[in-house]
Coordinates of C-alpha atoms in Angstrom, one line a residue:
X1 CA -12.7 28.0 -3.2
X2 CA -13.9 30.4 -5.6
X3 CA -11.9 29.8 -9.0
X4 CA -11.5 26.3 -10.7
X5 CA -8.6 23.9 -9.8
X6 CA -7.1 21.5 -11.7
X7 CA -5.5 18.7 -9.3
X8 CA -3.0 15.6 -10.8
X9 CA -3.2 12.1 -8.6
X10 CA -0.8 9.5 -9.2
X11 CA -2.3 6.4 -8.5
X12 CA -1.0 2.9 -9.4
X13 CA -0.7 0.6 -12.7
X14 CA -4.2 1.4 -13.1
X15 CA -6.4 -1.5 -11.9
X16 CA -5.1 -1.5 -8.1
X17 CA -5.7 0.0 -4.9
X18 CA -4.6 3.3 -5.7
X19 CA -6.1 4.2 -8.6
X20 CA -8.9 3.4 -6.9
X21 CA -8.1 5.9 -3.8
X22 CA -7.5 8.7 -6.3
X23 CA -10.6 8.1 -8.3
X24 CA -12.5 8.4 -5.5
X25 CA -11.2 11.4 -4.2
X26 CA -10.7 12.9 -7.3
X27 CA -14.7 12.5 -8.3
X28 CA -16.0 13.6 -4.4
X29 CA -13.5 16.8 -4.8
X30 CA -14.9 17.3 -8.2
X31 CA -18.5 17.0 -6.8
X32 CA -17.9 20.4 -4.7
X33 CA -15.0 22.0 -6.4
X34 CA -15.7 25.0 -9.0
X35 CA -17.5 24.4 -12.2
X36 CA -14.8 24.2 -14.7
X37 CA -12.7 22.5 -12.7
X38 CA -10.2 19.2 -13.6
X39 CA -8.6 16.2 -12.2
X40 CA -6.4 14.0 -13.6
X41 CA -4.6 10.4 -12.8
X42 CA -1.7 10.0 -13.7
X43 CA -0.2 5.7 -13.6
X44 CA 2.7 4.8 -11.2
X45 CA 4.3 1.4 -9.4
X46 CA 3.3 3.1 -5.5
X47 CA 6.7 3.3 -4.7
X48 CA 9.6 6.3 -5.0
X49 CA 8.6 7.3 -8.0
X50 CA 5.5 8.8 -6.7
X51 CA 7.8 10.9 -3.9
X52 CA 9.5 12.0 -7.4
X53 CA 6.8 12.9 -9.1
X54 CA 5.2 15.0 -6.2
X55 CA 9.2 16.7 -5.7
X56 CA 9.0 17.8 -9.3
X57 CA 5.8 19.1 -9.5
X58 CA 4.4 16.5 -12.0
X59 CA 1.2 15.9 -9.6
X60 CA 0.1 17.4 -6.6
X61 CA -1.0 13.8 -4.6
X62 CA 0.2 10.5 -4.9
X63 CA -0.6 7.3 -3.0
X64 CA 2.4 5.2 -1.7
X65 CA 2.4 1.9 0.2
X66 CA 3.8 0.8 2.8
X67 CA 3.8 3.7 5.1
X68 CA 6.4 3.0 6.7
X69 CA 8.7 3.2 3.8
X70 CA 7.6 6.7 3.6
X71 CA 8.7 7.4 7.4
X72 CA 12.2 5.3 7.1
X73 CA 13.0 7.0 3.4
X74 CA 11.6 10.7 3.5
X75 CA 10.8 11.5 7.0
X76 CA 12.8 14.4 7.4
X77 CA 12.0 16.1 3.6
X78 CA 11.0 19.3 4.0
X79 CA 9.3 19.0 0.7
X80 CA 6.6 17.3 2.1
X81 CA 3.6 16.9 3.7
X82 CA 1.0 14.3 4.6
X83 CA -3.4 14.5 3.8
X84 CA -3.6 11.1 5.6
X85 CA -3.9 7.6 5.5
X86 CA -5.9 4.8 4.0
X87 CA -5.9 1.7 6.1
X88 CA -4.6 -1.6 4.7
X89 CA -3.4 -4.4 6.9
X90 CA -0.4 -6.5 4.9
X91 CA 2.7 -8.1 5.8
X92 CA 5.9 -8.8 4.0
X93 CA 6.3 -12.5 4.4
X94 CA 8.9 -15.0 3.0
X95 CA 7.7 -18.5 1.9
X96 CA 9.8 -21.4 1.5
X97 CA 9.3 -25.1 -0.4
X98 CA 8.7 -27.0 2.8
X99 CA 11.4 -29.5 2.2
X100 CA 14.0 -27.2 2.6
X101 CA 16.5 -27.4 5.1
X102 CA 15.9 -23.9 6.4
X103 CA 15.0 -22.0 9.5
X104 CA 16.2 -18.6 8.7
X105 CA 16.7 -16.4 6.0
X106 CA 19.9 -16.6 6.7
X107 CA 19.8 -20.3 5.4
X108 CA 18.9 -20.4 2.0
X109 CA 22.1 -20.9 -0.3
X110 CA 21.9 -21.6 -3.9
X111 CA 17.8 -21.5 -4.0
X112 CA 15.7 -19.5 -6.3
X113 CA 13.7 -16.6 -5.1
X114 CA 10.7 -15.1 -7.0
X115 CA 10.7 -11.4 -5.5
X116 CA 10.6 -7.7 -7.2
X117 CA 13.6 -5.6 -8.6
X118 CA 15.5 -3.7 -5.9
X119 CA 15.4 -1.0 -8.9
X120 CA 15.3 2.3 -6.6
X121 CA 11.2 2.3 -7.2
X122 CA 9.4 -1.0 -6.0
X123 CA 9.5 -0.8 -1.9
X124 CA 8.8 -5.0 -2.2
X125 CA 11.9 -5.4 -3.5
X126 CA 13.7 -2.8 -1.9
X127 CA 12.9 -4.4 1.9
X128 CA 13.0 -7.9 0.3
X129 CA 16.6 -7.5 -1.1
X130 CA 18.0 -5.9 2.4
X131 CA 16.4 -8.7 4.7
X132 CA 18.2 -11.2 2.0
X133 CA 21.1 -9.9 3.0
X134 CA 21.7 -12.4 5.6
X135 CA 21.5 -15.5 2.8
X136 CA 23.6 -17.4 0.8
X137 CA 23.9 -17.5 -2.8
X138 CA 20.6 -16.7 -4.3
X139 CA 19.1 -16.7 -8.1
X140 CA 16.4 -14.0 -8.4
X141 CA 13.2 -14.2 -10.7
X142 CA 11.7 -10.4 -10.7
X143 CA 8.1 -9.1 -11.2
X144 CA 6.9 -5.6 -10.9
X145 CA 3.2 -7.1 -9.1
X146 CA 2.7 -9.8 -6.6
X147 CA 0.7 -12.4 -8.5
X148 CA 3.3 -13.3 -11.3
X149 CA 5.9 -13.8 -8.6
X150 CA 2.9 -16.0 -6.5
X151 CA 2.0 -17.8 -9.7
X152 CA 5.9 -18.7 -10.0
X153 CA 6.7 -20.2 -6.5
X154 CA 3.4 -21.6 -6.4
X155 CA 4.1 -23.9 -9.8
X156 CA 7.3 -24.9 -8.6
X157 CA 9.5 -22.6 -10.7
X158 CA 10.9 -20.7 -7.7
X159 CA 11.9 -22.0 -4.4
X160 CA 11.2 -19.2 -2.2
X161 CA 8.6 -16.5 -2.4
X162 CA 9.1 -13.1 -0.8
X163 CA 6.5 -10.8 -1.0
X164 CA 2.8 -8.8 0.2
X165 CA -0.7 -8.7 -0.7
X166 CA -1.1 -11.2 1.6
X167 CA -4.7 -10.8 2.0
X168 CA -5.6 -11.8 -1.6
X169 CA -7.0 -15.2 -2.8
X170 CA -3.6 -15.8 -4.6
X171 CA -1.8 -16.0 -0.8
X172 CA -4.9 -19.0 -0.4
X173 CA -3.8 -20.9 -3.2
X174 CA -0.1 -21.1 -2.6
X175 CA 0.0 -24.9 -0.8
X176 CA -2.4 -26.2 -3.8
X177 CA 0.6 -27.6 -5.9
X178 CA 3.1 -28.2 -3.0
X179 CA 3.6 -27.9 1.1
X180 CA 5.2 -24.5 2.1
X181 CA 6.7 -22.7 5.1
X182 CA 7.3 -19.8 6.4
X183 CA 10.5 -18.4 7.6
X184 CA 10.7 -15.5 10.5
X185 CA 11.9 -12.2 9.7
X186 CA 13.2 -8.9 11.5
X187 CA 15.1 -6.1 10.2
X188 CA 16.6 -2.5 12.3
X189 CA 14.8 0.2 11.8
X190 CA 11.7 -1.5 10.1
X191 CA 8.5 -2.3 12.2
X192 CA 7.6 -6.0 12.6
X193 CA 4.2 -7.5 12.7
X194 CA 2.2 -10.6 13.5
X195 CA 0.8 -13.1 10.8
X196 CA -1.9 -14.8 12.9
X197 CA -2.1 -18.7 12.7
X198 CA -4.1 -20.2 9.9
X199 CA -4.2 -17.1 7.9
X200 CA -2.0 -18.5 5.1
X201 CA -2.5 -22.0 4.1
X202 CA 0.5 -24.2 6.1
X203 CA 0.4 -21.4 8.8
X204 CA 0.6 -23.4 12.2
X205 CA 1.4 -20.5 14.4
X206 CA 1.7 -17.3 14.2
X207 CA 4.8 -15.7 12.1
X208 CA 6.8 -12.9 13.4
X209 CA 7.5 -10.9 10.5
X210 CA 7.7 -7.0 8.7
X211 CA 5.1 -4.6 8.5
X212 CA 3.5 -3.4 5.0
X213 CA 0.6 -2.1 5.9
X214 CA -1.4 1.2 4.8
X215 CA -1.5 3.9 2.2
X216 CA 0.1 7.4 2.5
X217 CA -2.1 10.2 0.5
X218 CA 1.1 12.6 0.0
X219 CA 1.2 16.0 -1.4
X220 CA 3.9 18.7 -1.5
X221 CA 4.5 21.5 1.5
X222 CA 3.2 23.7 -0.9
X223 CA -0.3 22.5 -2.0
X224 CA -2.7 25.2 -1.7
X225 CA -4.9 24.8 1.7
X226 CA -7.7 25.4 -0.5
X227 CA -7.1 22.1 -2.2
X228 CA -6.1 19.9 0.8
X229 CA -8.8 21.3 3.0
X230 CA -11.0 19.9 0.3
X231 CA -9.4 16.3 -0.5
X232 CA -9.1 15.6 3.4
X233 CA -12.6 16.9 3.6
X234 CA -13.6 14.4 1.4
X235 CA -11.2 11.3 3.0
X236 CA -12.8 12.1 6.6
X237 CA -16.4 12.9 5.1
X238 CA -17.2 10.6 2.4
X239 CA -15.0 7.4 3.7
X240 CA -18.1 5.3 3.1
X241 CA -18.4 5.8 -1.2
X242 CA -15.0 4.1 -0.9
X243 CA -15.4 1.2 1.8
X244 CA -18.7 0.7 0.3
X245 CA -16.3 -0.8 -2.7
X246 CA -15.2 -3.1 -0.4
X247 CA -17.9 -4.2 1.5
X248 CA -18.4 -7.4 0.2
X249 CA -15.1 -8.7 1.0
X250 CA -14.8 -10.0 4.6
X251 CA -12.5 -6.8 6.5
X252 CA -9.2 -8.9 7.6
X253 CA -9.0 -10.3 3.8
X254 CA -9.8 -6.9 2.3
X255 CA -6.9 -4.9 0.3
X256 CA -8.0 -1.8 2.1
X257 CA -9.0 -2.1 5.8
X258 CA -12.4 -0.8 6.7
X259 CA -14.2 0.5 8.6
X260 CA -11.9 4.1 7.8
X261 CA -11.7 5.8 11.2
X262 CA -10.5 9.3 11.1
X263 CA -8.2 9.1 13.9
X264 CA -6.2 6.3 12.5
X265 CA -6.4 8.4 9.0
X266 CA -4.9 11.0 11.2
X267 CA -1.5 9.4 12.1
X268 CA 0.3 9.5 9.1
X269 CA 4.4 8.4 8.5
X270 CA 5.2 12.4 8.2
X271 CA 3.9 15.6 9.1
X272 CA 0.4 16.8 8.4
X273 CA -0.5 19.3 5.8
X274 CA -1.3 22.1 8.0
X275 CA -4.5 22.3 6.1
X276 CA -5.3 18.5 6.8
X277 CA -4.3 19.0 10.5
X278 CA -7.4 21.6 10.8
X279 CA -9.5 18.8 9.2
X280 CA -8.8 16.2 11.9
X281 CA -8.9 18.4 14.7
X282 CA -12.4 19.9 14.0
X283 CA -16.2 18.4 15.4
X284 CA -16.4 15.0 14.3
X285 CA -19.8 15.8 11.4
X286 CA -21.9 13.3 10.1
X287 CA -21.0 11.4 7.1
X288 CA -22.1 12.7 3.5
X289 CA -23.7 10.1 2.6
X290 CA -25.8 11.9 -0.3
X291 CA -24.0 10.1 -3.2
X292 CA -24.4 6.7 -1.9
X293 CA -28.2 6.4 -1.1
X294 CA -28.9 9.1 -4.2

């Protein structure tokens, strides 16, 4: 890379996990990128707006969680390409008042659920509003974020909670203010995962429910393999400036999984960048480590 670059992220709300991803990336690319060269972060919600902004050329990579949303909804756009992904281990899980009558989901009937908008944008409430499907007559209390819709349930003002983040202290606090339960869920076509027992407050055994795990660093067919040589580069070789922010927080209750091992960064929801491809497949270097210890 001999000329300057300017390169457009689109991270989250601004305080989250992805803004954090893209400021990372966007000041280790800037370490070894041409003088004169810029980066920019642009705000999002993480969802399909950041697939839309990356289609119409608005930014050239944009973080979006879950991954498998990204598999299920765009897996066969031409129009894009993947640099890899950021490990995060989260579930979609559905949380009941423990004195309801309920087993299922497809129990609750004239109950109040604190969720997000299914709004064509937020994934939560996209995935929340099909597996609802199944219920009764529901009243719905929406928030864009998790912990407004936690905060809700957990005072009493909602009588179901559907939602992720589940590693976050928020999750821990849930049962403070009343007894909860958990309620099973499956959908077609959406990968299911395991809760273990006593990882929420309440949780007896372990809960069978949907997978929202793991952050998708997207870019168009058509980024330059200059520039996603250079921002896989930095994902594979300077993982540790970003689990470093992390470290402190115990790995299974972390919002981003670490340690970051290349070949899980490798198997990404849609096809590699070819550029990104060469990255993975070449000798497995030592770390730069030189900002960390500097």
């Amino acid at each position: 890379m001999r000329e300057p670059v300017t390169v457009r992220f689109r991270g989250d709300w601004g305080q989250a996990n992805m803004h954090r991803i893209c400021g990372w990336l966007a000041q280790e690319m800037g370490d070894r990128a041409p003088e004169g060269s810029r980066f920019a972060i642009w705000s999002g919600r993480g969802g399909s707006d950041q697939v839309d902004a990356l289609l119409t050329g608005e930014v050239d990579i944009a973080i979006v969680t879950p991954t498998a949303a990204v598999s299920k909804l765009y897996g066969e756009h031409a129009g894009l390409r993947c640099l890899g992904v950021i490990g995060q281990r989260d579930r979609l899980v559905v949380a009941v008042d423990a004195e309801l009558p309920v087993q299922t989901v497809a129990d609750l009937d004239q109950v109040t659920v604190a969720t997000s908008p299914d709004d064509g944008v937020n994934l939560v409430g996209y995935l929340a509003h099909r597996v609802l499907r199944a219920a009764g007559k529901l009243t719905f209390h929406y928030d864009e974020r998790p912990f407004p819709a936690i905060r809700r349930f957990a005072e009493g003002k909602a009588d179901v909670l559907v939602h992720e983040a589940i590693m976050m202290p928020a999750w821990q606090r849930i049962a403070d203010r009343r007894p909860v339960r958990y309620l099973p869920l499956d959908e077609p076509g959406w990968p299911g995962a395991t809760v273990e027992a006593g990882y929420l407050p309440g949780l007896t055994e372990d809960l069978r429910t949907l997978d929202f795990s793991d952050f998708a660093v997207l870019c168009r067919t058509d980024l330059s393999d200059e520039i996603a040589e250079l921002a896989t580069w930095c994902m594979v070789k300077t993982r540790r400036a970003l689990e470093v922010q992390y470290a402190h927080i115990p790995p299974e209750r972390s919002p981003l999984t670490y340690p970051l091992v290349p070949a899980d960064m490798a198997r990404t929801p849609i096809a590699l960048h070819p550029a990104a491809a060469r990255v993975y497949a070449g000798p497995d270097e030592a770390l730069d480590d030189a900002l960390i210890w500097s």
